[in-house]
Amino acid sequence: MGRYSISYSLVFTTIFSTLPLFITTIFLCSSTLQTKVESLPLSTNGRWIVNENGKRVKLACVNWVSHSETMLAQGLNKRPLDELSKSIKDMGFNCVRLTWPILLAINDSLASTTIRDHFHSLGLNQTIIGLQKKNPSIVDLPLIKAFQAVVDSLGKKKVMVILDNHVSQPLWCCAQTDGNGFFGDKYFDPDLWIKGLSKMANMFKGVSNVVGMSLRNELRGPRQNVPDWYRYMPKGAEAVHAANPNVLVILSGLSFDNDLAFINSKPVTLSFKGKLVFEVHWYRFSDGDIWSKMNPNQACKEITGNVIRKAGYLLDKGWPLFVSEFGIDLRETGVDDHRYFNCFMALASELDFDWALWTLVGSYYLREGVVELNEYYGILDSDWNHIRNPGFLQKVSGIQLPFQGPDSPEVEHDKVIFHPSTGLCVLRKSVFGKLILGPCSNSDGWEFTPQNILSIKGSRYCLQANKEGKPARLRKNCSIFNAKWELISDSKLQFSSKIRYNSSVCLDIGYKNIIVTNACKCVSIDNTCDPGSQWFKLVDRTKS
Ligand SMILES: *[C@@H]1O[C@H](CO)[C@@H](O)[C@H](O)[C@H]1NC(C)=O
Ligand SMILES: *[C@@H]1O[C@H](CO)[C@@H](O)[C@H](O)[C@H]1NC(C)=O
Ligand SMILES: *[C@@H]1O[C@H](CO)[C@@H](O)[C@H](O)[C@H]1NC(C)=O
Ligand SMILES: *[C@@H]1O[C@H](CO)[C@@H](O)[C@H](O)[C@H]1NC(C)=O
């Protein structure tokens, strides 16, 4: 995580009341059934990550911080490790991006220091009491054994792990000039980096739930340049593959991992095939203050275009893309976070990329000098027992399952109508042809014809606008003018139809998530409006 300053997070106090974990796990249980770890190792088939049977495995990960000064996965002073692993699974994530510093791998005297001694040396005596209480079997382990215990616990719960080399020195990441930003920086020695990667890859050889290694987080700073990227990244990739040929090798871009555009003009050449994945980060603050200043439809169009130009294009070139950091302040106080996230969800559904949410962490043992710093981006609350914002997790669950997978002659194609701001899809409601939002896995297949008719595939039913403020309906008469839909506004995320010959409405969400039509929002240059409820994305779906 870069450029997100601590002062920002300290301005507010928690205003959220939270629900116990079990309440949220009830409505998520349908998705957890499908997150089994199976038939590993993973490899790539074009833009898809697949298992040994060639079936798509979509990485739906959460970041778990273990790279900073303490070098221990956060939160073990609050909850038993196995309980946390189970919670991750119950929340519908199938994988963890677990961060680590190079020094942990290459400095044996550091790696063999016990958690207790290490935390003492950092003055974290209170934390040790918590660790002793919640994780007595961990507190006297050497740092490296504790790291392995975390991976092992996740494995027992069938959670996959991406080992992410976040930094060289253990510290909070990432600043332009922290000496860990680019090859040749004060603490970023390329040879030691390769040594560390090899050691880590080798250490987890044969540990089947370790499915990938991301080689370095957020390259950045005054020294960053493309030639050195090509000089060192392939070397790192080769070293990891030589030590552990099972893992996916994940390469990040420049400028805080916002930019992989340079790959377009010069492909990466490696001695092995079927393991290469690219990763990119995308936050609200990746684009300055554009989300609060610009009309949301325009901003979404512009930023989506940038993300595709800088990274999304790789999917079309046949490479998997792992959006390994994204997320918002879960107090959801900012209009900019809200707009960003709806736009993110629209692209995430359309491109159906692999991803890792920032972050699991409810609080840090120690971050930037602050003990028990609350993490407002954390999916768990600072007590690590509650889900911070259940509504947000429910949205995210809408992209946990894959929409698509590798194509073949047996595969059927249709579409779903995804609603980014809820993570739900437009479903048929049994009575009177009404429609409602619900889980995408329950969606009929839709098609959007060249005549601009939105119909249920294989049926004569199509979507019709009725009156402003009234439910849209499924009807059989599809030649009528109010059954024609156009994608309007800069974002092209609003479905518009006429209700009289010269009056347009847009699909929207009404009372109890019924699909209605309302006056179209935010189509002119206005930066105070929010079209989020009217954003829908037609998403390709494949079924095999
Ligand atoms: C290795 O770890 C030891 C013990 O924590 C420390 O004293 C030493 O400075 C470290 N070496 C390097 C090169 O960081
Ligand atoms: C922390 O514990 C150590 C060892 O028990 C002790 O020497 C030290 O004084 C304690 N530090 C604080 C701040 O309580
Ligand atoms: C379908 O709609 C058109 C246009 O309003 C109308 O003329 C026609 O009678 C309708 N047909 C049926 C079967 O309802
Ligand atoms: C149709 O548009 C014309 C010109 O904008 C306007 O004068 C008229 O009132 C509109 N009719 C309806 C039914 O909205």
PDB file of C-alpha atoms in Angstrom, residues 72-334:
ATOM      1  CA  LEU A  72       4.435 -11.527  12.079  1.00  0.00           C
ATOM      2  CA  ALA A  73       1.019 -11.750  10.406  1.00  0.00           C
ATOM      3  CA  GLN A  74      -1.023  -9.063  12.164  1.00  0.00           C
ATOM      4  CA  GLY A  75      -3.771  -9.780  14.657  1.00  0.00           C
ATOM      5  CA  LEU A  76      -2.426 -12.884  16.381  1.00  0.00           C
ATOM      6  CA  ASN A  77      -2.649 -11.024  19.709  1.00  0.00           C
ATOM      7  CA  LYS A  78      -6.407 -10.726  19.111  1.00  0.00           C
ATOM      8  CA  ARG A  79      -7.517 -14.117  17.751  1.00  0.00           C
ATOM      9  CA  PRO A  80      -6.216 -17.656  17.438  1.00  0.00           C
ATOM     10  CA  LEU A  81      -4.505 -18.246  14.103  1.00  0.00           C
ATOM     11  CA  ASP A  82      -6.747 -21.132  13.018  1.00  0.00           C
ATOM     12  CA  GLU A  83      -9.841 -19.064  13.745  1.00  0.00           C
ATOM     13  CA  LEU A  84      -8.549 -16.256  11.556  1.00  0.00           C
ATOM     14  CA  SER A  85      -7.781 -18.717   8.751  1.00  0.00           C
ATOM     15  CA  LYS A  86     -11.313 -20.035   9.018  1.00  0.00           C
ATOM     16  CA  SER A  87     -12.775 -16.519   8.979  1.00  0.00           C
ATOM     17  CA  ILE A  88     -10.922 -15.762   5.753  1.00  0.00           C
ATOM     18  CA  LYS A  89     -12.476 -18.831   4.193  1.00  0.00           C
ATOM     19  CA  ASP A  90     -15.924 -18.064   5.629  1.00  0.00           C
ATOM     20  CA  MET A  91     -15.798 -14.557   4.166  1.00  0.00           C
ATOM     21  CA  GLY A  92     -15.479 -16.189   0.741  1.00  0.00           C
ATOM     22  CA  PHE A  93     -11.821 -15.443   0.046  1.00  0.00           C
ATOM     23  CA  ASN A  94      -9.924 -18.394  -1.398  1.00  0.00           C
ATOM     24  CA  CYS A  95      -6.479 -16.952  -0.967  1.00  0.00           C
ATOM     25  CA  VAL A  96      -4.194 -14.676   1.040  1.00  0.00           C
ATOM     26  CA  ARG A  97      -1.497 -12.383  -0.310  1.00  0.00           C
ATOM     27  CA  LEU A  98       0.942 -12.726   2.567  1.00  0.00           C
ATOM     28  CA  THR A  99       3.621 -10.043   2.649  1.00  0.00           C
ATOM     29  CA  TRP A 100       7.233 -10.586   3.787  1.00  0.00           C
ATOM     30  CA  PRO A 101      10.556  -8.704   3.852  1.00  0.00           C
ATOM     31  CA  ILE A 102      13.765 -10.005   2.218  1.00  0.00           C
ATOM     32  CA  LEU A 103      15.654  -9.733   5.498  1.00  0.00           C
ATOM     33  CA  LEU A 104      13.457 -12.409   7.084  1.00  0.00           C
ATOM     34  CA  ALA A 105      14.636 -14.850   4.429  1.00  0.00           C
ATOM     35  CA  ILE A 106      18.341 -14.017   4.363  1.00  0.00           C
ATOM     36  CA  ASN A 107      19.282 -12.970   7.901  1.00  0.00           C
ATOM     37  CA  ASP A 108      19.455 -16.212   9.873  1.00  0.00           C
ATOM     38  CA  SER A 109      20.004 -14.587  13.231  1.00  0.00           C
ATOM     39  CA  LEU A 110      16.930 -12.442  12.690  1.00  0.00           C
ATOM     40  CA  ALA A 111      14.853 -15.361  11.380  1.00  0.00           C
ATOM     41  CA  SER A 112      15.729 -17.446  14.419  1.00  0.00           C
ATOM     42  CA  THR A 113      14.815 -14.754  16.955  1.00  0.00           C
ATOM     43  CA  THR A 114      11.664 -15.757  18.817  1.00  0.00           C
ATOM     44  CA  ILE A 115       8.481 -13.730  18.485  1.00  0.00           C
ATOM     45  CA  ARG A 116       8.667 -13.010  22.217  1.00  0.00           C
ATOM     46  CA  ASP A 117      12.220 -11.642  22.064  1.00  0.00           C
ATOM     47  CA  HIS A 118      11.542  -9.725  18.886  1.00  0.00           C
ATOM     48  CA  PHE A 119       8.427  -8.051  20.273  1.00  0.00           C
ATOM     49  CA  HIS A 120      10.292  -7.235  23.491  1.00  0.00           C
ATOM     50  CA  SER A 121      13.004  -5.549  21.487  1.00  0.00           C
ATOM     51  CA  LEU A 122      10.314  -3.384  19.875  1.00  0.00           C
ATOM     52  CA  GLY A 123       8.844  -2.505  23.274  1.00  0.00           C
ATOM     53  CA  LEU A 124       5.605  -4.359  22.534  1.00  0.00           C
ATOM     54  CA  ASN A 125       5.171  -5.966  25.948  1.00  0.00           C
ATOM     55  CA  GLN A 126       1.381  -5.610  25.969  1.00  0.00           C
ATOM     56  CA  THR A 127       1.205  -7.273  22.591  1.00  0.00           C
ATOM     57  CA  ILE A 128       3.138 -10.258  23.903  1.00  0.00           C
ATOM     58  CA  ILE A 129       0.512 -10.752  26.589  1.00  0.00           C
ATOM     59  CA  GLY A 130      -2.134 -10.942  23.841  1.00  0.00           C
ATOM     60  CA  LEU A 131      -0.035 -13.298  21.717  1.00  0.00           C
ATOM     61  CA  GLN A 132       0.600 -15.516  24.730  1.00  0.00           C
ATOM     62  CA  LYS A 133      -3.117 -15.687  25.424  1.00  0.00           C
ATOM     63  CA  LYS A 134      -4.472 -16.161  21.900  1.00  0.00           C
ATOM     64  CA  ASN A 135      -1.616 -18.036  20.274  1.00  0.00           C
ATOM     65  CA  PRO A 136       0.493 -19.751  22.951  1.00  0.00           C
ATOM     66  CA  SER A 137       1.928 -22.184  20.389  1.00  0.00           C
ATOM     67  CA  ILE A 138       3.302 -19.322  18.266  1.00  0.00           C
ATOM     68  CA  VAL A 139       4.736 -16.870  20.772  1.00  0.00           C
ATOM     69  CA  ASP A 140       7.977 -18.757  21.396  1.00  0.00           C
ATOM     70  CA  LEU A 141       8.575 -19.774  17.795  1.00  0.00           C
ATOM     71  CA  PRO A 142      11.391 -18.215  15.785  1.00  0.00           C
ATOM     72  CA  LEU A 143      10.089 -15.565  13.366  1.00  0.00           C
ATOM     73  CA  ILE A 144      10.528 -17.760  10.313  1.00  0.00           C
ATOM     74  CA  LYS A 145       8.753 -20.717  11.935  1.00  0.00           C
ATOM     75  CA  ALA A 146       5.850 -18.468  12.838  1.00  0.00           C
ATOM     76  CA  PHE A 147       5.650 -17.332   9.220  1.00  0.00           C
ATOM     77  CA  GLN A 148       5.515 -20.997   8.156  1.00  0.00           C
ATOM     78  CA  ALA A 149       2.861 -21.702  10.800  1.00  0.00           C
ATOM     79  CA  VAL A 150       0.629 -19.019   9.274  1.00  0.00           C
ATOM     80  CA  VAL A 151       0.973 -20.561   5.807  1.00  0.00           C
ATOM     81  CA  ASP A 152       0.310 -23.978   7.273  1.00  0.00           C
ATOM     82  CA  SER A 153      -2.825 -22.856   9.113  1.00  0.00           C
ATOM     83  CA  LEU A 154      -4.201 -21.302   5.920  1.00  0.00           C
ATOM     84  CA  GLY A 155      -3.430 -24.540   4.087  1.00  0.00           C
ATOM     85  CA  LYS A 156      -5.407 -26.564   6.618  1.00  0.00           C
ATOM     86  CA  LYS A 157      -8.402 -24.350   5.848  1.00  0.00           C
ATOM     87  CA  LYS A 158      -7.796 -24.779   2.096  1.00  0.00           C
ATOM     88  CA  VAL A 159      -6.773 -21.174   1.627  1.00  0.00           C
ATOM     89  CA  MET A 160      -4.166 -20.575  -1.067  1.00  0.00           C
ATOM     90  CA  VAL A 161      -1.224 -18.264  -0.417  1.00  0.00           C
ATOM     91  CA  ILE A 162       0.650 -15.810  -2.622  1.00  0.00           C
ATOM     92  CA  LEU A 163       3.959 -14.942  -0.961  1.00  0.00           C
ATOM     93  CA  ASP A 164       4.486 -11.274  -1.697  1.00  0.00           C
ATOM     94  CA  ASN A 165       7.935  -9.768  -1.275  1.00  0.00           C
ATOM     95  CA  HIS A 166       6.820  -6.384  -0.077  1.00  0.00           C
ATOM     96  CA  VAL A 167      10.115  -4.746   0.994  1.00  0.00           C
ATOM     97  CA  SER A 168      13.752  -5.591   1.743  1.00  0.00           C
ATOM     98  CA  GLN A 169      13.897  -4.155   5.238  1.00  0.00           C
ATOM     99  CA  PRO A 170      10.984  -4.827   7.537  1.00  0.00           C
ATOM    100  CA  LEU A 171       9.070  -1.543   7.607  1.00  0.00           C
ATOM    101  CA  TRP A 172       5.781   0.019   6.587  1.00  0.00           C
ATOM    102  CA  CYS A 173       5.569   0.391   2.842  1.00  0.00           C
ATOM    103  CA  CYS A 174       5.698   2.440   0.620  1.00  0.00           C
ATOM    104  CA  ALA A 175       7.253   5.845   0.282  1.00  0.00           C
ATOM    105  CA  GLN A 176       9.118   7.330  -2.711  1.00  0.00           C
ATOM    106  CA  THR A 177      12.409   7.503  -0.846  1.00  0.00           C
ATOM    107  CA  ASP A 178      12.384   4.787   1.819  1.00  0.00           C
ATOM    108  CA  GLY A 179      15.400   3.036   0.294  1.00  0.00           C
ATOM    109  CA  ASN A 180      13.290  -0.022  -0.646  1.00  0.00           C
ATOM    110  CA  GLY A 181      11.720   1.297  -3.845  1.00  0.00           C
ATOM    111  CA  PHE A 182      13.879   0.176  -6.728  1.00  0.00           C
ATOM    112  CA  PHE A 183      16.880  -1.977  -7.626  1.00  0.00           C
ATOM    113  CA  GLY A 184      19.994  -0.239  -6.347  1.00  0.00           C
ATOM    114  CA  ASP A 185      18.247   1.801  -3.640  1.00  0.00           C
ATOM    115  CA  LYS A 186      20.003   1.953  -0.282  1.00  0.00           C
ATOM    116  CA  TYR A 187      18.341  -1.208   1.069  1.00  0.00           C
ATOM    117  CA  PHE A 188      17.389  -2.848  -2.218  1.00  0.00           C
ATOM    118  CA  ASP A 189      20.382  -4.894  -3.314  1.00  0.00           C
ATOM    119  CA  PRO A 190      19.358  -6.955  -6.384  1.00  0.00           C
ATOM    120  CA  ASP A 191      21.630  -9.868  -5.440  1.00  0.00           C
ATOM    121  CA  LEU A 192      20.255 -10.116  -1.912  1.00  0.00           C
ATOM    122  CA  TRP A 193      16.758  -9.818  -3.357  1.00  0.00           C
ATOM    123  CA  ILE A 194      17.349 -12.795  -5.629  1.00  0.00           C
ATOM    124  CA  LYS A 195      18.900 -14.723  -2.771  1.00  0.00           C
ATOM    125  CA  GLY A 196      15.870 -14.000  -0.604  1.00  0.00           C
ATOM    126  CA  LEU A 197      13.409 -14.965  -3.328  1.00  0.00           C
ATOM    127  CA  SER A 198      15.234 -18.255  -3.926  1.00  0.00           C
ATOM    128  CA  LYS A 199      15.319 -19.097  -0.237  1.00  0.00           C
ATOM    129  CA  MET A 200      11.624 -18.381   0.203  1.00  0.00           C
ATOM    130  CA  ALA A 201      10.675 -20.295  -2.954  1.00  0.00           C
ATOM    131  CA  ASN A 202      12.722 -23.241  -1.812  1.00  0.00           C
ATOM    132  CA  MET A 203      11.372 -23.141   1.752  1.00  0.00           C
ATOM    133  CA  PHE A 204       7.814 -23.569   0.443  1.00  0.00           C
ATOM    134  CA  LYS A 205       8.599 -26.105  -2.224  1.00  0.00           C
ATOM    135  CA  GLY A 206       6.140 -28.946  -1.724  1.00  0.00           C
ATOM    136  CA  VAL A 207       3.780 -26.777   0.353  1.00  0.00           C
ATOM    137  CA  SER A 208       0.863 -27.097  -2.022  1.00  0.00           C
ATOM    138  CA  ASN A 209      -1.238 -24.141  -0.878  1.00  0.00           C
ATOM    139  CA  VAL A 210       1.600 -21.743  -1.733  1.00  0.00           C
ATOM    140  CA  VAL A 211       0.481 -21.189  -5.311  1.00  0.00           C
ATOM    141  CA  GLY A 212       2.366 -18.064  -6.286  1.00  0.00           C
ATOM    142  CA  MET A 213       5.116 -15.613  -5.464  1.00  0.00           C
ATOM    143  CA  SER A 214       4.868 -11.961  -6.280  1.00  0.00           C
ATOM    144  CA  LEU A 215       8.391 -10.773  -6.770  1.00  0.00           C
ATOM    145  CA  ARG A 216       8.318  -7.222  -5.463  1.00  0.00           C
ATOM    146  CA  ASN A 217       5.646  -4.836  -4.315  1.00  0.00           C
ATOM    147  CA  GLU A 218       5.243  -1.310  -5.741  1.00  0.00           C
ATOM    148  CA  LEU A 219       8.493  -0.507  -7.524  1.00  0.00           C
ATOM    149  CA  ARG A 220       8.953   3.244  -7.266  1.00  0.00           C
ATOM    150  CA  GLY A 221      11.126   6.204  -6.574  1.00  0.00           C
ATOM    151  CA  PRO A 222      13.697   8.379  -8.341  1.00  0.00           C
ATOM    152  CA  ARG A 223      15.764   5.391  -9.467  1.00  0.00           C
ATOM    153  CA  GLN A 224      12.980   3.481 -11.247  1.00  0.00           C
ATOM    154  CA  ASN A 225      13.510   2.845 -14.956  1.00  0.00           C
ATOM    155  CA  VAL A 226      12.405   0.396 -17.624  1.00  0.00           C
ATOM    156  CA  PRO A 227      15.818  -1.036 -18.658  1.00  0.00           C
ATOM    157  CA  ASP A 228      16.598  -2.070 -15.069  1.00  0.00           C
ATOM    158  CA  TRP A 229      13.137  -3.592 -14.758  1.00  0.00           C
ATOM    159  CA  TYR A 230      14.016  -5.903 -17.696  1.00  0.00           C
ATOM    160  CA  ARG A 231      17.469  -6.472 -16.294  1.00  0.00           C
ATOM    161  CA  TYR A 232      16.323  -7.738 -12.883  1.00  0.00           C
ATOM    162  CA  MET A 233      12.686  -8.909 -12.960  1.00  0.00           C
ATOM    163  CA  PRO A 234      13.282 -11.830 -15.361  1.00  0.00           C
ATOM    164  CA  LYS A 235      16.304 -12.845 -13.238  1.00  0.00           C
ATOM    165  CA  GLY A 236      14.106 -12.898 -10.162  1.00  0.00           C
ATOM    166  CA  ALA A 237      11.488 -14.896 -12.048  1.00  0.00           C
ATOM    167  CA  GLU A 238      14.054 -17.458 -13.194  1.00  0.00           C
ATOM    168  CA  ALA A 239      15.464 -17.798  -9.677  1.00  0.00           C
ATOM    169  CA  VAL A 240      12.017 -18.442  -8.183  1.00  0.00           C
ATOM    170  CA  HIS A 241      11.115 -20.927 -10.902  1.00  0.00           C
ATOM    171  CA  ALA A 242      14.404 -22.784 -10.533  1.00  0.00           C
ATOM    172  CA  ALA A 243      13.849 -23.134  -6.788  1.00  0.00           C
ATOM    173  CA  ASN A 244      10.146 -23.959  -6.988  1.00  0.00           C
ATOM    174  CA  PRO A 245       8.726 -24.721 -10.440  1.00  0.00           C
ATOM    175  CA  ASN A 246       5.169 -25.104  -9.088  1.00  0.00           C
ATOM    176  CA  VAL A 247       4.476 -21.497  -8.174  1.00  0.00           C
ATOM    177  CA  LEU A 248       3.032 -18.770 -10.350  1.00  0.00           C
ATOM    178  CA  VAL A 249       5.577 -15.995 -10.837  1.00  0.00           C
ATOM    179  CA  ILE A 250       3.921 -12.610 -10.478  1.00  0.00           C
ATOM    180  CA  LEU A 251       5.553  -9.429 -11.796  1.00  0.00           C
ATOM    181  CA  SER A 252       4.588  -5.925 -10.759  1.00  0.00           C
ATOM    182  CA  GLY A 253       4.953  -2.676 -12.657  1.00  0.00           C
ATOM    183  CA  LEU A 254       6.490   0.727 -12.059  1.00  0.00           C
ATOM    184  CA  SER A 255       5.188   3.819 -10.236  1.00  0.00           C
ATOM    185  CA  PHE A 256       3.767   2.047  -7.184  1.00  0.00           C
ATOM    186  CA  ASP A 257       2.623  -0.809  -9.415  1.00  0.00           C
ATOM    187  CA  ASN A 258       0.236   1.432 -11.315  1.00  0.00           C
ATOM    188  CA  ASP A 259       1.995   1.050 -14.655  1.00  0.00           C
ATOM    189  CA  LEU A 260       2.720  -1.967 -16.855  1.00  0.00           C
ATOM    190  CA  ALA A 261       2.278  -0.103 -20.148  1.00  0.00           C
ATOM    191  CA  PHE A 262       5.905  -0.712 -21.081  1.00  0.00           C
ATOM    192  CA  ILE A 263       5.316  -4.477 -21.497  1.00  0.00           C
ATOM    193  CA  ASN A 264       3.270  -3.603 -24.577  1.00  0.00           C
ATOM    194  CA  SER A 265       6.381  -2.681 -26.542  1.00  0.00           C
ATOM    195  CA  LYS A 266       8.717  -5.330 -25.139  1.00  0.00           C
ATOM    196  CA  PRO A 267       7.453  -8.725 -23.967  1.00  0.00           C
ATOM    197  CA  VAL A 268       9.087 -10.486 -21.028  1.00  0.00           C
ATOM    198  CA  THR A 269      11.087 -13.486 -22.164  1.00  0.00           C
ATOM    199  CA  LEU A 270      11.539 -16.362 -19.753  1.00  0.00           C
ATOM    200  CA  SER A 271      12.910 -19.878 -20.121  1.00  0.00           C
ATOM    201  CA  PHE A 272       9.653 -21.431 -18.843  1.00  0.00           C
ATOM    202  CA  LYS A 273       6.003 -21.227 -19.820  1.00  0.00           C
ATOM    203  CA  GLY A 274       2.600 -21.309 -18.141  1.00  0.00           C
ATOM    204  CA  LYS A 275       3.506 -19.550 -14.876  1.00  0.00           C
ATOM    205  CA  LEU A 276       3.753 -15.840 -15.627  1.00  0.00           C
ATOM    206  CA  VAL A 277       1.179 -13.434 -14.179  1.00  0.00           C
ATOM    207  CA  PHE A 278       1.251  -9.617 -13.966  1.00  0.00           C
ATOM    208  CA  GLU A 279      -0.005  -7.585 -11.029  1.00  0.00           C
ATOM    209  CA  VAL A 280      -1.260  -4.020 -10.738  1.00  0.00           C
ATOM    210  CA  HIS A 281      -2.604  -1.813  -7.947  1.00  0.00           C
ATOM    211  CA  TRP A 282      -5.603   0.465  -8.247  1.00  0.00           C
ATOM    212  CA  TYR A 283      -6.774   2.766  -5.458  1.00  0.00           C
ATOM    213  CA  ARG A 284      -8.877   5.898  -5.327  1.00  0.00           C
ATOM    214  CA  PHE A 285      -5.721   7.889  -4.516  1.00  0.00           C
ATOM    215  CA  SER A 286      -3.897   6.407  -7.542  1.00  0.00           C
ATOM    216  CA  ASP A 287      -5.609   9.200  -9.515  1.00  0.00           C
ATOM    217  CA  GLY A 288      -5.219  12.248  -7.312  1.00  0.00           C
ATOM    218  CA  ASP A 289      -8.488  14.033  -6.559  1.00  0.00           C
ATOM    219  CA  ILE A 290     -10.166  13.295  -9.881  1.00  0.00           C
ATOM    220  CA  TRP A 291     -12.931  11.271  -8.184  1.00  0.00           C
ATOM    221  CA  SER A 292     -14.156  14.208  -6.152  1.00  0.00           C
ATOM    222  CA  LYS A 293     -13.592  16.875  -8.805  1.00  0.00           C
ATOM    223  CA  MET A 294     -14.962  15.355 -11.977  1.00  0.00           C
ATOM    224  CA  ASN A 295     -18.419  14.199 -13.007  1.00  0.00           C
ATOM    225  CA  PRO A 296     -18.523  10.519 -11.925  1.00  0.00           C
ATOM    226  CA  ASN A 297     -19.486   9.198 -15.374  1.00  0.00           C
ATOM    227  CA  GLN A 298     -16.604  11.107 -16.968  1.00  0.00           C
ATOM    228  CA  ALA A 299     -14.169  10.132 -14.222  1.00  0.00           C
ATOM    229  CA  CYS A 300     -15.051   6.455 -14.548  1.00  0.00           C
ATOM    230  CA  LYS A 301     -14.606   6.580 -18.306  1.00  0.00           C
ATOM    231  CA  GLU A 302     -11.274   8.358 -18.066  1.00  0.00           C
ATOM    232  CA  ILE A 303      -9.774   6.260 -15.287  1.00  0.00           C
ATOM    233  CA  THR A 304     -11.025   2.953 -16.667  1.00  0.00           C
ATOM    234  CA  GLY A 305      -9.351   3.921 -19.932  1.00  0.00           C
ATOM    235  CA  ASN A 306      -6.088   4.605 -18.096  1.00  0.00           C
ATOM    236  CA  VAL A 307      -6.199   1.348 -16.176  1.00  0.00           C
ATOM    237  CA  ILE A 308      -6.766  -0.571 -19.411  1.00  0.00           C
ATOM    238  CA  ARG A 309      -3.966   1.271 -21.181  1.00  0.00           C
ATOM    239  CA  LYS A 310      -1.539   0.732 -18.305  1.00  0.00           C
ATOM    240  CA  ALA A 311      -2.428  -2.861 -17.366  1.00  0.00           C
ATOM    241  CA  GLY A 312      -5.829  -4.189 -18.475  1.00  0.00           C
ATOM    242  CA  TYR A 313      -4.606  -4.616 -22.050  1.00  0.00           C
ATOM    243  CA  LEU A 314      -2.440  -7.503 -20.879  1.00  0.00           C
ATOM    244  CA  LEU A 315      -5.562  -9.700 -20.654  1.00  0.00           C
ATOM    245  CA  ASP A 316      -6.177  -9.205 -24.375  1.00  0.00           C
ATOM    246  CA  LYS A 317      -2.568 -10.144 -25.005  1.00  0.00           C
ATOM    247  CA  GLY A 318      -3.150 -13.438 -23.225  1.00  0.00           C
ATOM    248  CA  TRP A 319      -1.641 -12.794 -19.786  1.00  0.00           C
ATOM    249  CA  PRO A 320      -3.447 -13.138 -16.454  1.00  0.00           C
ATOM    250  CA  LEU A 321      -3.743  -9.874 -14.528  1.00  0.00           C
ATOM    251  CA  PHE A 322      -3.862  -9.921 -10.732  1.00  0.00           C
ATOM    252  CA  VAL A 323      -5.159  -6.657  -9.225  1.00  0.00           C
ATOM    253  CA  SER A 324      -3.246  -7.335  -6.051  1.00  0.00           C
ATOM    254  CA  GLU A 325      -4.234  -4.203  -4.111  1.00  0.00           C
ATOM    255  CA  PHE A 326      -7.437  -2.174  -4.113  1.00  0.00           C
ATOM    256  CA  GLY A 327      -9.788  -1.073  -1.364  1.00  0.00           C
ATOM    257  CA  ILE A 328     -11.356   1.864   0.426  1.00  0.00           C
ATOM    258  CA  ASP A 329     -11.732   3.426   3.843  1.00  0.00           C
ATOM    259  CA  LEU A 330     -14.556   1.250   5.119  1.00  0.00           C
ATOM    260  CA  ARG A 331     -16.149   4.028   7.114  1.00  0.00           C
ATOM    261  CA  GLU A 332     -17.361   5.030   3.632  1.00  0.00           C
ATOM    262  CA  THR A 333     -17.420   8.699   4.504  1.00  0.00           C
ATOM    263  CA  GLY A 334     -15.846   9.870   1.261  1.00  0.00           C
TER     264      GLY A 334
END
